[in-house]
Amino acid sequence: MDIEKHGQLLNGLGQYYGSAVMSQKNRPKKMDYFDFVVSEVHGLRIKELNDLRAQRKKVIGAFCIYAPEELAYAADATMVGLCGGADFSVPELKLFYPETYVH
């Protein structure tokens, strides 16, 4: 993982989320839980995955819109969403796998 690019992605997402989502007028109070999840997706979620790994549990990475999470549950595993909407790593993929890259 390119930590610098990942940091750039998180900075951009945080700014976007704040300006586009959190600034909405009359935002329902019940959205607090969702906001918490979004704010901790790269914190508590990473701890959760490391804990699962320490317990030798299965973790499956998948693009959430392509594989339903129920498939992971059926395999007694936890699904980690890979962001299909963020293509910041596409240039690196082309470098490593130019013969299989299709866009």
PDB file as gemmi writes it, atoms N, CA and C in Angstrom:
CRYST1    1.000    1.000    1.000  90.00  90.00  90.00 P 1                      
ATOM      1  N   MET A   1       0.845  -1.171   0.000  1.00  0.00           N  
ATOM      2  CA  MET A   1       0.000   0.000   0.000  1.00  0.00           C  
ATOM      3  C   MET A   1       0.890   1.234   0.000  1.00  0.00           C  
ATOM      4  N   ASP A   2       0.530   2.199  -0.789  1.00  0.00           N  
ATOM      5  CA  ASP A   2       1.221   3.482  -0.818  1.00  0.00           C  
ATOM      6  C   ASP A   2       0.587   4.358   0.258  1.00  0.00           C  
ATOM      7  N   ILE A   3       1.264   4.457   1.397  1.00  0.00           N  
ATOM      8  CA  ILE A   3       0.724   5.168   2.556  1.00  0.00           C  
ATOM      9  C   ILE A   3       0.479   6.646   2.239  1.00  0.00           C  
ATOM     10  N   GLU A   4       1.368   7.256   1.471  1.00  0.00           N  
ATOM     11  CA  GLU A   4       1.197   8.675   1.129  1.00  0.00           C  
ATOM     12  C   GLU A   4      -0.092   8.888   0.318  1.00  0.00           C  
ATOM     13  N   LYS A   5      -0.312   8.051  -0.691  1.00  0.00           N  
ATOM     14  CA  LYS A   5      -1.534   8.186  -1.492  1.00  0.00           C  
ATOM     15  C   LYS A   5      -2.771   7.870  -0.666  1.00  0.00           C  
ATOM     16  N   HIS A   6      -2.664   6.899   0.219  1.00  0.00           N  
ATOM     17  CA  HIS A   6      -3.787   6.562   1.089  1.00  0.00           C  
ATOM     18  C   HIS A   6      -4.133   7.761   1.967  1.00  0.00           C  
ATOM     19  N   GLY A   7      -3.115   8.421   2.497  1.00  0.00           N  
ATOM     20  CA  GLY A   7      -3.342   9.620   3.299  1.00  0.00           C  
ATOM     21  C   GLY A   7      -4.011  10.724   2.499  1.00  0.00           C  
ATOM     22  N   GLN A   8      -3.589  10.887   1.244  1.00  0.00           N  
ATOM     23  CA  GLN A   8      -4.216  11.882   0.375  1.00  0.00           C  
ATOM     24  C   GLN A   8      -5.693  11.548   0.156  1.00  0.00           C  
ATOM     25  N   LEU A   9      -5.976  10.278  -0.058  1.00  0.00           N  
ATOM     26  CA  LEU A   9      -7.366   9.854  -0.239  1.00  0.00           C  
ATOM     27  C   LEU A   9      -8.191  10.178   1.000  1.00  0.00           C  
ATOM     28  N   LEU A  10      -7.676   9.827   2.172  1.00  0.00           N  
ATOM     29  CA  LEU A  10      -8.425  10.074   3.404  1.00  0.00           C  
ATOM     30  C   LEU A  10      -8.640  11.564   3.638  1.00  0.00           C  
ATOM     31  N   ASN A  11      -7.630  12.371   3.362  1.00  0.00           N  
ATOM     32  CA  ASN A  11      -7.790  13.821   3.524  1.00  0.00           C  
ATOM     33  C   ASN A  11      -8.889  14.342   2.611  1.00  0.00           C  
ATOM     34  N   GLY A  12      -8.887  13.901   1.376  1.00  0.00           N  
ATOM     35  CA  GLY A  12      -9.909  14.341   0.430  1.00  0.00           C  
ATOM     36  C   GLY A  12     -11.292  13.882   0.823  1.00  0.00           C  
ATOM     37  N   LEU A  13     -11.385  12.627   1.254  1.00  0.00           N  
ATOM     38  CA  LEU A  13     -12.689  12.091   1.653  1.00  0.00           C  
ATOM     39  C   LEU A  13     -13.239  12.825   2.873  1.00  0.00           C  
ATOM     40  N   GLY A  14     -12.358  13.103   3.828  1.00  0.00           N  
ATOM     41  CA  GLY A  14     -12.791  13.808   5.027  1.00  0.00           C  
ATOM     42  C   GLY A  14     -13.318  15.192   4.715  1.00  0.00           C  
ATOM     43  N   GLN A  15     -12.613  15.898   3.845  1.00  0.00           N  
ATOM     44  CA  GLN A  15     -13.063  17.235   3.458  1.00  0.00           C  
ATOM     45  C   GLN A  15     -14.389  17.149   2.699  1.00  0.00           C  
ATOM     46  N   TYR A  16     -14.486  16.200   1.780  1.00  0.00           N  
ATOM     47  CA  TYR A  16     -15.721  16.041   1.009  1.00  0.00           C  
ATOM     48  C   TYR A  16     -16.891  15.696   1.928  1.00  0.00           C  
ATOM     49  N   TYR A  17     -16.680  14.740   2.815  1.00  0.00           N  
ATOM     50  CA  TYR A  17     -17.751  14.308   3.713  1.00  0.00           C  
ATOM     51  C   TYR A  17     -18.232  15.472   4.571  1.00  0.00           C  
ATOM     52  N   GLY A  18     -17.286  16.234   5.073  1.00  0.00           N  
ATOM     53  CA  GLY A  18     -17.660  17.373   5.901  1.00  0.00           C  
ATOM     54  C   GLY A  18     -18.456  18.426   5.142  1.00  0.00           C  
ATOM     55  N   SER A  19     -17.999  18.740   3.928  1.00  0.00           N  
ATOM     56  CA  SER A  19     -18.679  19.806   3.182  1.00  0.00           C  
ATOM     57  C   SER A  19     -19.966  19.338   2.508  1.00  0.00           C  
ATOM     58  N   ALA A  20     -20.010  18.108   2.051  1.00  0.00           N  
ATOM     59  CA  ALA A  20     -21.182  17.639   1.305  1.00  0.00           C  
ATOM     60  C   ALA A  20     -22.235  16.955   2.175  1.00  0.00           C  
ATOM     61  N   VAL A  21     -21.798  16.311   3.240  1.00  0.00           N  
ATOM     62  CA  VAL A  21     -22.734  15.515   4.041  1.00  0.00           C  
ATOM     63  C   VAL A  21     -23.038  16.172   5.383  1.00  0.00           C  
ATOM     64  N   MET A  22     -22.014  16.474   6.143  1.00  0.00           N  
ATOM     65  CA  MET A  22     -22.223  16.990   7.496  1.00  0.00           C  
ATOM     66  C   MET A  22     -22.835  18.389   7.507  1.00  0.00           C  
ATOM     67  N   SER A  23     -22.714  19.100   6.414  1.00  0.00           N  
ATOM     68  CA  SER A  23     -23.251  20.464   6.360  1.00  0.00           C  
ATOM     69  C   SER A  23     -24.726  20.510   5.950  1.00  0.00           C  
ATOM     70  N   GLN A  24     -25.327  19.361   5.722  1.00  0.00           N  
ATOM     71  CA  GLN A  24     -26.730  19.325   5.291  1.00  0.00           C  
ATOM     72  C   GLN A  24     -27.634  19.874   6.390  1.00  0.00           C  
ATOM     73  N   LYS A  25     -28.549  20.740   5.988  1.00  0.00           N  
ATOM     74  CA  LYS A  25     -29.516  21.285   6.942  1.00  0.00           C  
ATOM     75  C   LYS A  25     -30.544  20.211   7.291  1.00  0.00           C  
ATOM     76  N   ASN A  26     -31.002  20.228   8.516  1.00  0.00           N  
ATOM     77  CA  ASN A  26     -32.013  19.278   9.006  1.00  0.00           C  
ATOM     78  C   ASN A  26     -31.585  17.826   8.875  1.00  0.00           C  
ATOM     79  N   ARG A  27     -30.285  17.579   9.008  1.00  0.00           N  
ATOM     80  CA  ARG A  27     -29.767  16.211   8.935  1.00  0.00           C  
ATOM     81  C   ARG A  27     -30.329  15.408  10.111  1.00  0.00           C  
ATOM     82  N   PRO A  28     -30.930  14.252   9.842  1.00  0.00           N  
ATOM     83  CA  PRO A  28     -31.545  13.468  10.919  1.00  0.00           C  
ATOM     84  C   PRO A  28     -30.541  13.080  12.004  1.00  0.00           C  
ATOM     85  N   LYS A  29     -30.935  13.194  13.243  1.00  0.00           N  
ATOM     86  CA  LYS A  29     -30.083  12.839  14.385  1.00  0.00           C  
ATOM     87  C   LYS A  29     -29.692  11.365  14.336  1.00  0.00           C  
ATOM     88  N   LYS A  30     -30.551  10.531  13.788  1.00  0.00           N  
ATOM     89  CA  LYS A  30     -30.280   9.092  13.713  1.00  0.00           C  
ATOM     90  C   LYS A  30     -29.082   8.767  12.825  1.00  0.00           C  
ATOM     91  N   MET A  31     -28.577   9.755  12.065  1.00  0.00           N  
ATOM     92  CA  MET A  31     -27.412   9.531  11.211  1.00  0.00           C  
ATOM     93  C   MET A  31     -26.110   9.555  12.002  1.00  0.00           C  
ATOM     94  N   ASP A  32     -26.173   9.851  13.304  1.00  0.00           N  
ATOM     95  CA  ASP A  32     -24.972   9.906  14.138  1.00  0.00           C  
ATOM     96  C   ASP A  32     -24.185   8.600  14.088  1.00  0.00           C  
ATOM     97  N   TYR A  33     -24.883   7.466  14.135  1.00  0.00           N  
ATOM     98  CA  TYR A  33     -24.183   6.182  14.108  1.00  0.00           C  
ATOM     99  C   TYR A  33     -23.435   6.007  12.794  1.00  0.00           C  
ATOM    100  N   PHE A  34     -24.079   6.327  11.684  1.00  0.00           N  
ATOM    101  CA  PHE A  34     -23.435   6.230  10.373  1.00  0.00           C  
ATOM    102  C   PHE A  34     -22.206   7.145  10.319  1.00  0.00           C  
ATOM    103  N   ASP A  35     -22.332   8.352  10.829  1.00  0.00           N  
ATOM    104  CA  ASP A  35     -21.208   9.284  10.845  1.00  0.00           C  
ATOM    105  C   ASP A  35     -20.052   8.723  11.663  1.00  0.00           C  
ATOM    106  N   PHE A  36     -20.369   8.071  12.780  1.00  0.00           N  
ATOM    107  CA  PHE A  36     -19.330   7.444  13.594  1.00  0.00           C  
ATOM    108  C   PHE A  36     -18.626   6.340  12.813  1.00  0.00           C  
ATOM    109  N   VAL A  37     -19.375   5.505  12.144  1.00  0.00           N  
ATOM    110  CA  VAL A  37     -18.786   4.413  11.363  1.00  0.00           C  
ATOM    111  C   VAL A  37     -17.858   4.968  10.293  1.00  0.00           C  
ATOM    112  N   VAL A  38     -18.307   5.974   9.584  1.00  0.00           N  
ATOM    113  CA  VAL A  38     -17.479   6.585   8.541  1.00  0.00           C  
ATOM    114  C   VAL A  38     -16.207   7.172   9.148  1.00  0.00           C  
ATOM    115  N   SER A  39     -16.316   7.802  10.298  1.00  0.00           N  
ATOM    116  CA  SER A  39     -15.149   8.437  10.920  1.00  0.00           C  
ATOM    117  C   SER A  39     -14.133   7.419  11.428  1.00  0.00           C  
ATOM    118  N   GLU A  40     -14.557   6.195  11.700  1.00  0.00           N  
ATOM    119  CA  GLU A  40     -13.664   5.177  12.262  1.00  0.00           C  
ATOM    120  C   GLU A  40     -13.316   4.053  11.294  1.00  0.00           C  
ATOM    121  N   VAL A  41     -13.674   4.207  10.031  1.00  0.00           N  
ATOM    122  CA  VAL A  41     -13.462   3.119   9.076  1.00  0.00           C  
ATOM    123  C   VAL A  41     -11.971   2.769   8.932  1.00  0.00           C  
ATOM    124  N   HIS A  42     -11.093   3.717   9.188  1.00  0.00           N  
ATOM    125  CA  HIS A  42      -9.659   3.444   9.094  1.00  0.00           C  
ATOM    126  C   HIS A  42      -9.011   3.400  10.466  1.00  0.00           C  
ATOM    127  N   GLY A  43      -9.796   3.272  11.509  1.00  0.00           N  
ATOM    128  CA  GLY A  43      -9.280   3.197  12.868  1.00  0.00           C  
ATOM    129  C   GLY A  43      -9.767   1.941  13.560  1.00  0.00           C  
ATOM    130  N   LEU A  44     -10.979   1.994  14.079  1.00  0.00           N  
ATOM    131  CA  LEU A  44     -11.533   0.838  14.790  1.00  0.00           C  
ATOM    132  C   LEU A  44     -11.691  -0.375  13.878  1.00  0.00           C  
ATOM    133  N   ARG A  45     -12.003  -0.140  12.597  1.00  0.00           N  
ATOM    134  CA  ARG A  45     -12.169  -1.271  11.671  1.00  0.00           C  
ATOM    135  C   ARG A  45     -10.847  -2.013  11.489  1.00  0.00           C  
ATOM    136  N   ILE A  46      -9.744  -1.278  11.409  1.00  0.00           N  
ATOM    137  CA  ILE A  46      -8.429  -1.907  11.265  1.00  0.00           C  
ATOM    138  C   ILE A  46      -8.116  -2.739  12.513  1.00  0.00           C  
ATOM    139  N   LYS A  47      -8.433  -2.204  13.687  1.00  0.00           N  
ATOM    140  CA  LYS A  47      -8.225  -2.963  14.929  1.00  0.00           C  
ATOM    141  C   LYS A  47      -9.057  -4.238  14.909  1.00  0.00           C  
ATOM    142  N   GLU A  48     -10.314  -4.113  14.484  1.00  0.00           N  
ATOM    143  CA  GLU A  48     -11.191  -5.288  14.411  1.00  0.00           C  
ATOM    144  C   GLU A  48     -10.596  -6.357  13.496  1.00  0.00           C  
ATOM    145  N   LEU A  49     -10.093  -5.955  12.338  1.00  0.00           N  
ATOM    146  CA  LEU A  49      -9.515  -6.917  11.394  1.00  0.00           C  
ATOM    147  C   LEU A  49      -8.245  -7.546  11.952  1.00  0.00           C  
ATOM    148  N   ASN A  50      -7.417  -6.757  12.627  1.00  0.00           N  
ATOM    149  CA  ASN A  50      -6.217  -7.313  13.254  1.00  0.00           C  
ATOM    150  C   ASN A  50      -6.573  -8.303  14.350  1.00  0.00           C  
ATOM    151  N   ASP A  51      -7.617  -8.008  15.116  1.00  0.00           N  
ATOM    152  CA  ASP A  51      -8.079  -8.942  16.150  1.00  0.00           C  
ATOM    153  C   ASP A  51      -8.563 -10.252  15.520  1.00  0.00           C  
ATOM    154  N   LEU A  52      -9.299 -10.154  14.424  1.00  0.00           N  
ATOM    155  CA  LEU A  52      -9.764 -11.358  13.726  1.00  0.00           C  
ATOM    156  C   LEU A  52      -8.588 -12.174  13.217  1.00  0.00           C  
ATOM    157  N   ARG A  53      -7.599 -11.484  12.670  1.00  0.00           N  
ATOM    158  CA  ARG A  53      -6.418 -12.174  12.165  1.00  0.00           C  
ATOM    159  C   ARG A  53      -5.698 -12.909  13.296  1.00  0.00           C  
ATOM    160  N   ALA A  54      -5.597 -12.268  14.468  1.00  0.00           N  
ATOM    161  CA  ALA A  54      -4.958 -12.898  15.625  1.00  0.00           C  
ATOM    162  C   ALA A  54      -5.717 -14.146  16.069  1.00  0.00           C  
ATOM    163  N   GLN A  55      -7.037 -14.160  15.836  1.00  0.00           N  
ATOM    164  CA  GLN A  55      -7.862 -15.325  16.172  1.00  0.00           C  
ATOM    165  C   GLN A  55      -7.901 -16.349  15.040  1.00  0.00           C  
ATOM    166  N   ARG A  56      -7.147 -16.087  13.980  1.00  0.00           N  
ATOM    167  CA  ARG A  56      -7.062 -16.960  12.797  1.00  0.00           C  
ATOM    168  C   ARG A  56      -8.419 -17.120  12.104  1.00  0.00           C  
ATOM    169  N   LYS A  57      -9.197 -16.042  12.113  1.00  0.00           N  
ATOM    170  CA  LYS A  57     -10.496 -16.023  11.424  1.00  0.00           C  
ATOM    171  C   LYS A  57     -10.285 -15.636   9.965  1.00  0.00           C  
ATOM    172  N   LYS A  58     -11.241 -16.006   9.126  1.00  0.00           N  
ATOM    173  CA  LYS A  58     -11.167 -15.684   7.704  1.00  0.00           C  
ATOM    174  C   LYS A  58     -11.656 -14.264   7.454  1.00  0.00           C  
ATOM    175  N   VAL A  59     -10.938 -13.561   6.586  1.00  0.00           N  
ATOM    176  CA  VAL A  59     -11.324 -12.225   6.137  1.00  0.00           C  
ATOM    177  C   VAL A  59     -11.263 -12.236   4.616  1.00  0.00           C  
ATOM    178  N   ILE A  60     -12.331 -11.757   3.993  1.00  0.00           N  
ATOM    179  CA  ILE A  60     -12.433 -11.753   2.539  1.00  0.00           C  
ATOM    180  C   ILE A  60     -12.504 -10.308   2.066  1.00  0.00           C  
ATOM    181  N   GLY A  61     -11.666  -9.955   1.106  1.00  0.00           N  
ATOM    182  CA  GLY A  61     -11.728  -8.623   0.500  1.00  0.00           C  
ATOM    183  C   GLY A  61     -12.567  -8.701  -0.765  1.00  0.00           C  
ATOM    184  N   ALA A  62     -13.515  -7.797  -0.907  1.00  0.00           N  
ATOM    185  CA  ALA A  62     -14.381  -7.815  -2.089  1.00  0.00           C  
ATOM    186  C   ALA A  62     -14.910  -6.421  -2.361  1.00  0.00           C  
ATOM    187  N   PHE A  63     -15.225  -6.168  -3.621  1.00  0.00           N  
ATOM    188  CA  PHE A  63     -15.903  -4.932  -3.968  1.00  0.00           C  
ATOM    189  C   PHE A  63     -17.358  -5.102  -3.539  1.00  0.00           C  
ATOM    190  N   CYS A  64     -17.814  -4.248  -2.650  1.00  0.00           N  
ATOM    191  CA  CYS A  64     -19.123  -4.437  -2.020  1.00  0.00           C  
ATOM    192  C   CYS A  64     -20.275  -4.484  -3.017  1.00  0.00           C  
ATOM    193  N   ILE A  65     -20.146  -3.792  -4.120  1.00  0.00           N  
ATOM    194  CA  ILE A  65     -21.261  -3.816  -5.070  1.00  0.00           C  
ATOM    195  C   ILE A  65     -21.237  -5.057  -5.960  1.00  0.00           C  
ATOM    196  N   TYR A  66     -20.152  -5.824  -5.901  1.00  0.00           N  
ATOM    197  CA  TYR A  66     -20.032  -7.010  -6.743  1.00  0.00           C  
ATOM    198  C   TYR A  66     -20.250  -8.316  -5.981  1.00  0.00           C  
ATOM    199  N   ALA A  67     -20.083  -8.287  -4.673  1.00  0.00           N  
ATOM    200  CA  ALA A  67     -20.236  -9.506  -3.878  1.00  0.00           C  
ATOM    201  C   ALA A  67     -21.032  -9.183  -2.620  1.00  0.00           C  
ATOM    202  N   PRO A  68     -22.172  -9.811  -2.454  1.00  0.00           N  
ATOM    203  CA  PRO A  68     -22.956  -9.538  -1.244  1.00  0.00           C  
ATOM    204  C   PRO A  68     -22.245 -10.041   0.008  1.00  0.00           C  
ATOM    205  N   GLU A  69     -22.347  -9.279   1.063  1.00  0.00           N  
ATOM    206  CA  GLU A  69     -21.685  -9.634   2.313  1.00  0.00           C  
ATOM    207  C   GLU A  69     -22.189 -10.970   2.860  1.00  0.00           C  
ATOM    208  N   GLU A  70     -23.385 -11.353   2.483  1.00  0.00           N  
ATOM    209  CA  GLU A  70     -23.940 -12.629   2.941  1.00  0.00           C  
ATOM    210  C   GLU A  70     -23.079 -13.811   2.499  1.00  0.00           C  
ATOM    211  N   LEU A  71     -22.384 -13.686   1.370  1.00  0.00           N  
ATOM    212  CA  LEU A  71     -21.484 -14.765   0.924  1.00  0.00           C  
ATOM    213  C   LEU A  71     -20.350 -14.970   1.922  1.00  0.00           C  
ATOM    214  N   ALA A  72     -19.814 -13.880   2.422  1.00  0.00           N  
ATOM    215  CA  ALA A  72     -18.753 -13.986   3.426  1.00  0.00           C  
ATOM    216  C   ALA A  72     -19.296 -14.612   4.705  1.00  0.00           C  
ATOM    217  N   TYR A  73     -20.490 -14.174   5.116  1.00  0.00           N  
ATOM    218  CA  TYR A  73     -21.095 -14.747   6.320  1.00  0.00           C  
ATOM    219  C   TYR A  73     -21.316 -16.248   6.155  1.00  0.00           C  
ATOM    220  N   ALA A  74     -21.752 -16.670   4.980  1.00  0.00           N  
ATOM    221  CA  ALA A  74     -21.989 -18.093   4.724  1.00  0.00           C  
ATOM    222  C   ALA A  74     -20.693 -18.892   4.823  1.00  0.00           C  
ATOM    223  N   ALA A  75     -19.564 -18.246   4.544  1.00  0.00           N  
ATOM    224  CA  ALA A  75     -18.261 -18.910   4.636  1.00  0.00           C  
ATOM    225  C   ALA A  75     -17.630 -18.718   6.011  1.00  0.00           C  
ATOM    226  N   ASP A  76     -18.421 -18.245   6.968  1.00  0.00           N  
ATOM    227  CA  ASP A  76     -17.949 -17.966   8.320  1.00  0.00           C  
ATOM    228  C   ASP A  76     -16.740 -17.028   8.283  1.00  0.00           C  
ATOM    229  N   ALA A  77     -16.889 -15.958   7.507  1.00  0.00           N  
ATOM    230  CA  ALA A  77     -15.810 -14.996   7.334  1.00  0.00           C  
ATOM    231  C   ALA A  77     -16.349 -13.577   7.513  1.00  0.00           C  
ATOM    232  N   THR A  78     -15.438 -12.643   7.561  1.00  0.00           N  
ATOM    233  CA  THR A  78     -15.760 -11.221   7.616  1.00  0.00           C  
ATOM    234  C   THR A  78     -15.346 -10.600   6.301  1.00  0.00           C  
ATOM    235  N   MET A  79     -16.191  -9.741   5.761  1.00  0.00           N  
ATOM    236  CA  MET A  79     -15.860  -9.101   4.493  1.00  0.00           C  
ATOM    237  C   MET A  79     -15.240  -7.736   4.740  1.00  0.00           C  
ATOM    238  N   VAL A  80     -14.196  -7.460   3.984  1.00  0.00           N  
ATOM    239  CA  VAL A  80     -13.581  -6.147   3.975  1.00  0.00           C  
ATOM    240  C   VAL A  80     -13.904  -5.529   2.633  1.00  0.00           C  
ATOM    241  N   GLY A  81     -14.542  -4.392   2.648  1.00  0.00           N  
ATOM    242  CA  GLY A  81     -14.888  -3.727   1.401  1.00  0.00           C  
ATOM    243  C   GLY A  81     -13.680  -3.093   0.755  1.00  0.00           C  
ATOM    244  N   LEU A  82     -13.481  -3.403  -0.509  1.00  0.00           N  
ATOM    245  CA  LEU A  82     -12.459  -2.745  -1.308  1.00  0.00           C  
ATOM    246  C   LEU A  82     -13.181  -1.680  -2.115  1.00  0.00           C  
ATOM    247  N   CYS A  83     -12.700  -0.490  -2.088  1.00  0.00           N  
ATOM    248  CA  CYS A  83     -13.449   0.604  -2.696  1.00  0.00           C  
ATOM    249  C   CYS A  83     -13.361   0.582  -4.215  1.00  0.00           C  
ATOM    250  N   GLY A  84     -14.434   0.164  -4.862  1.00  0.00           N  
ATOM    251  CA  GLY A  84     -14.492   0.131  -6.310  1.00  0.00           C  
ATOM    252  C   GLY A  84     -14.675   1.505  -6.913  1.00  0.00           C  
ATOM    253  N   GLY A  85     -14.977   2.495  -6.110  1.00  0.00           N  
ATOM    254  CA  GLY A  85     -15.205   3.834  -6.625  1.00  0.00           C  
ATOM    255  C   GLY A  85     -13.991   4.732  -6.537  1.00  0.00           C  
ATOM    256  N   ALA A  86     -12.911   4.267  -5.942  1.00  0.00           N  
ATOM    257  CA  ALA A  86     -11.709   5.086  -5.814  1.00  0.00           C  
ATOM    258  C   ALA A  86     -10.620   4.491  -6.695  1.00  0.00           C  
ATOM    259  N   ASP A  87     -10.281   5.190  -7.745  1.00  0.00           N  
ATOM    260  CA  ASP A  87      -9.289   4.636  -8.665  1.00  0.00           C  
ATOM    261  C   ASP A  87      -7.925   5.301  -8.536  1.00  0.00           C  
ATOM    262  N   PHE A  88      -7.577   5.776  -7.313  1.00  0.00           N  
ATOM    263  CA  PHE A  88      -6.296   6.441  -7.126  1.00  0.00           C  
ATOM    264  C   PHE A  88      -5.113   5.504  -7.342  1.00  0.00           C  
ATOM    265  N   SER A  89      -5.327   4.202  -7.261  1.00  0.00           N  
ATOM    266  CA  SER A  89      -4.222   3.254  -7.431  1.00  0.00           C  
ATOM    267  C   SER A  89      -4.149   2.676  -8.833  1.00  0.00           C  
ATOM    268  N   VAL A  90      -5.016   3.102  -9.745  1.00  0.00           N  
ATOM    269  CA  VAL A  90      -5.029   2.541 -11.098  1.00  0.00           C  
ATOM    270  C   VAL A  90      -3.681   2.654 -11.792  1.00  0.00           C  
ATOM    271  N   PRO A  91      -2.987   3.801 -11.737  1.00  0.00           N  
ATOM    272  CA  PRO A  91      -1.684   3.847 -12.417  1.00  0.00           C  
ATOM    273  C   PRO A  91      -0.706   2.785 -11.930  1.00  0.00           C  
ATOM    274  N   GLU A  92      -0.703   2.490 -10.625  1.00  0.00           N  
ATOM    275  CA  GLU A  92       0.188   1.467 -10.100  1.00  0.00           C  
ATOM    276  C   GLU A  92      -0.223   0.070 -10.587  1.00  0.00           C  
ATOM    277  N   LEU A  93      -1.529  -0.163 -10.684  1.00  0.00           N  
ATOM    278  CA  LEU A  93      -1.994  -1.453 -11.193  1.00  0.00           C  
ATOM    279  C   LEU A  93      -1.505  -1.671 -12.617  1.00  0.00           C  
ATOM    280  N   LYS A  94      -1.535  -0.626 -13.411  1.00  0.00           N  
ATOM    281  CA  LYS A  94      -1.056  -0.729 -14.794  1.00  0.00           C  
ATOM    282  C   LYS A  94       0.422  -1.093 -14.820  1.00  0.00           C  
ATOM    283  N   LEU A  95       1.192  -0.539 -13.879  1.00  0.00           N  
ATOM    284  CA  LEU A  95       2.623  -0.836 -13.835  1.00  0.00           C  
ATOM    285  C   LEU A  95       2.892  -2.295 -13.498  1.00  0.00           C  
ATOM    286  N   PHE A  96       2.148  -2.828 -12.540  1.00  0.00           N  
ATOM    287  CA  PHE A  96       2.391  -4.188 -12.076  1.00  0.00           C  
ATOM    288  C   PHE A  96       1.722  -5.252 -12.932  1.00  0.00           C  
ATOM    289  N   TYR A  97       0.572  -4.938 -13.522  1.00  0.00           N  
ATOM    290  CA  TYR A  97      -0.192  -5.924 -14.295  1.00  0.00           C  
ATOM    291  C   TYR A  97      -0.662  -5.344 -15.628  1.00  0.00           C  
ATOM    292  N   PRO A  98       0.256  -4.851 -16.473  1.00  0.00           N  
ATOM    293  CA  PRO A  98      -0.185  -4.187 -17.709  1.00  0.00           C  
ATOM    294  C   PRO A  98      -0.941  -5.123 -18.654  1.00  0.00           C  
ATOM    295  N   GLU A  99      -0.630  -6.410 -18.633  1.00  0.00           N  
ATOM    296  CA  GLU A  99      -1.295  -7.329 -19.569  1.00  0.00           C  
ATOM    297  C   GLU A  99      -2.721  -7.665 -19.171  1.00  0.00           C  
ATOM    298  N   THR A 100      -3.080  -7.429 -17.919  1.00  0.00           N  
ATOM    299  CA  THR A 100      -4.437  -7.776 -17.482  1.00  0.00           C  
ATOM    300  C   THR A 100      -5.288  -6.560 -17.194  1.00  0.00           C  
ATOM    301  N   TYR A 101      -4.710  -5.381 -17.291  1.00  0.00           N  
ATOM    302  CA  TYR A 101      -5.446  -4.161 -16.957  1.00  0.00           C  
ATOM    303  C   TYR A 101      -6.483  -3.849 -18.032  1.00  0.00           C  
ATOM    304  N   VAL A 102      -7.727  -3.707 -17.621  1.00  0.00           N  
ATOM    305  CA  VAL A 102      -8.812  -3.309 -18.511  1.00  0.00           C  
ATOM    306  C   VAL A 102      -9.566  -2.199 -17.812  1.00  0.00           C  
ATOM    307  N   HIS A 103      -9.795  -1.117 -18.494  1.00  0.00           N  
ATOM    308  CA  HIS A 103     -10.528  -0.003 -17.881  1.00  0.00           C  
ATOM    309  C   HIS A 103     -11.612   0.471 -18.805  1.00  0.00           C  
TER     310      HIS A 103                                                      
END                                                                             
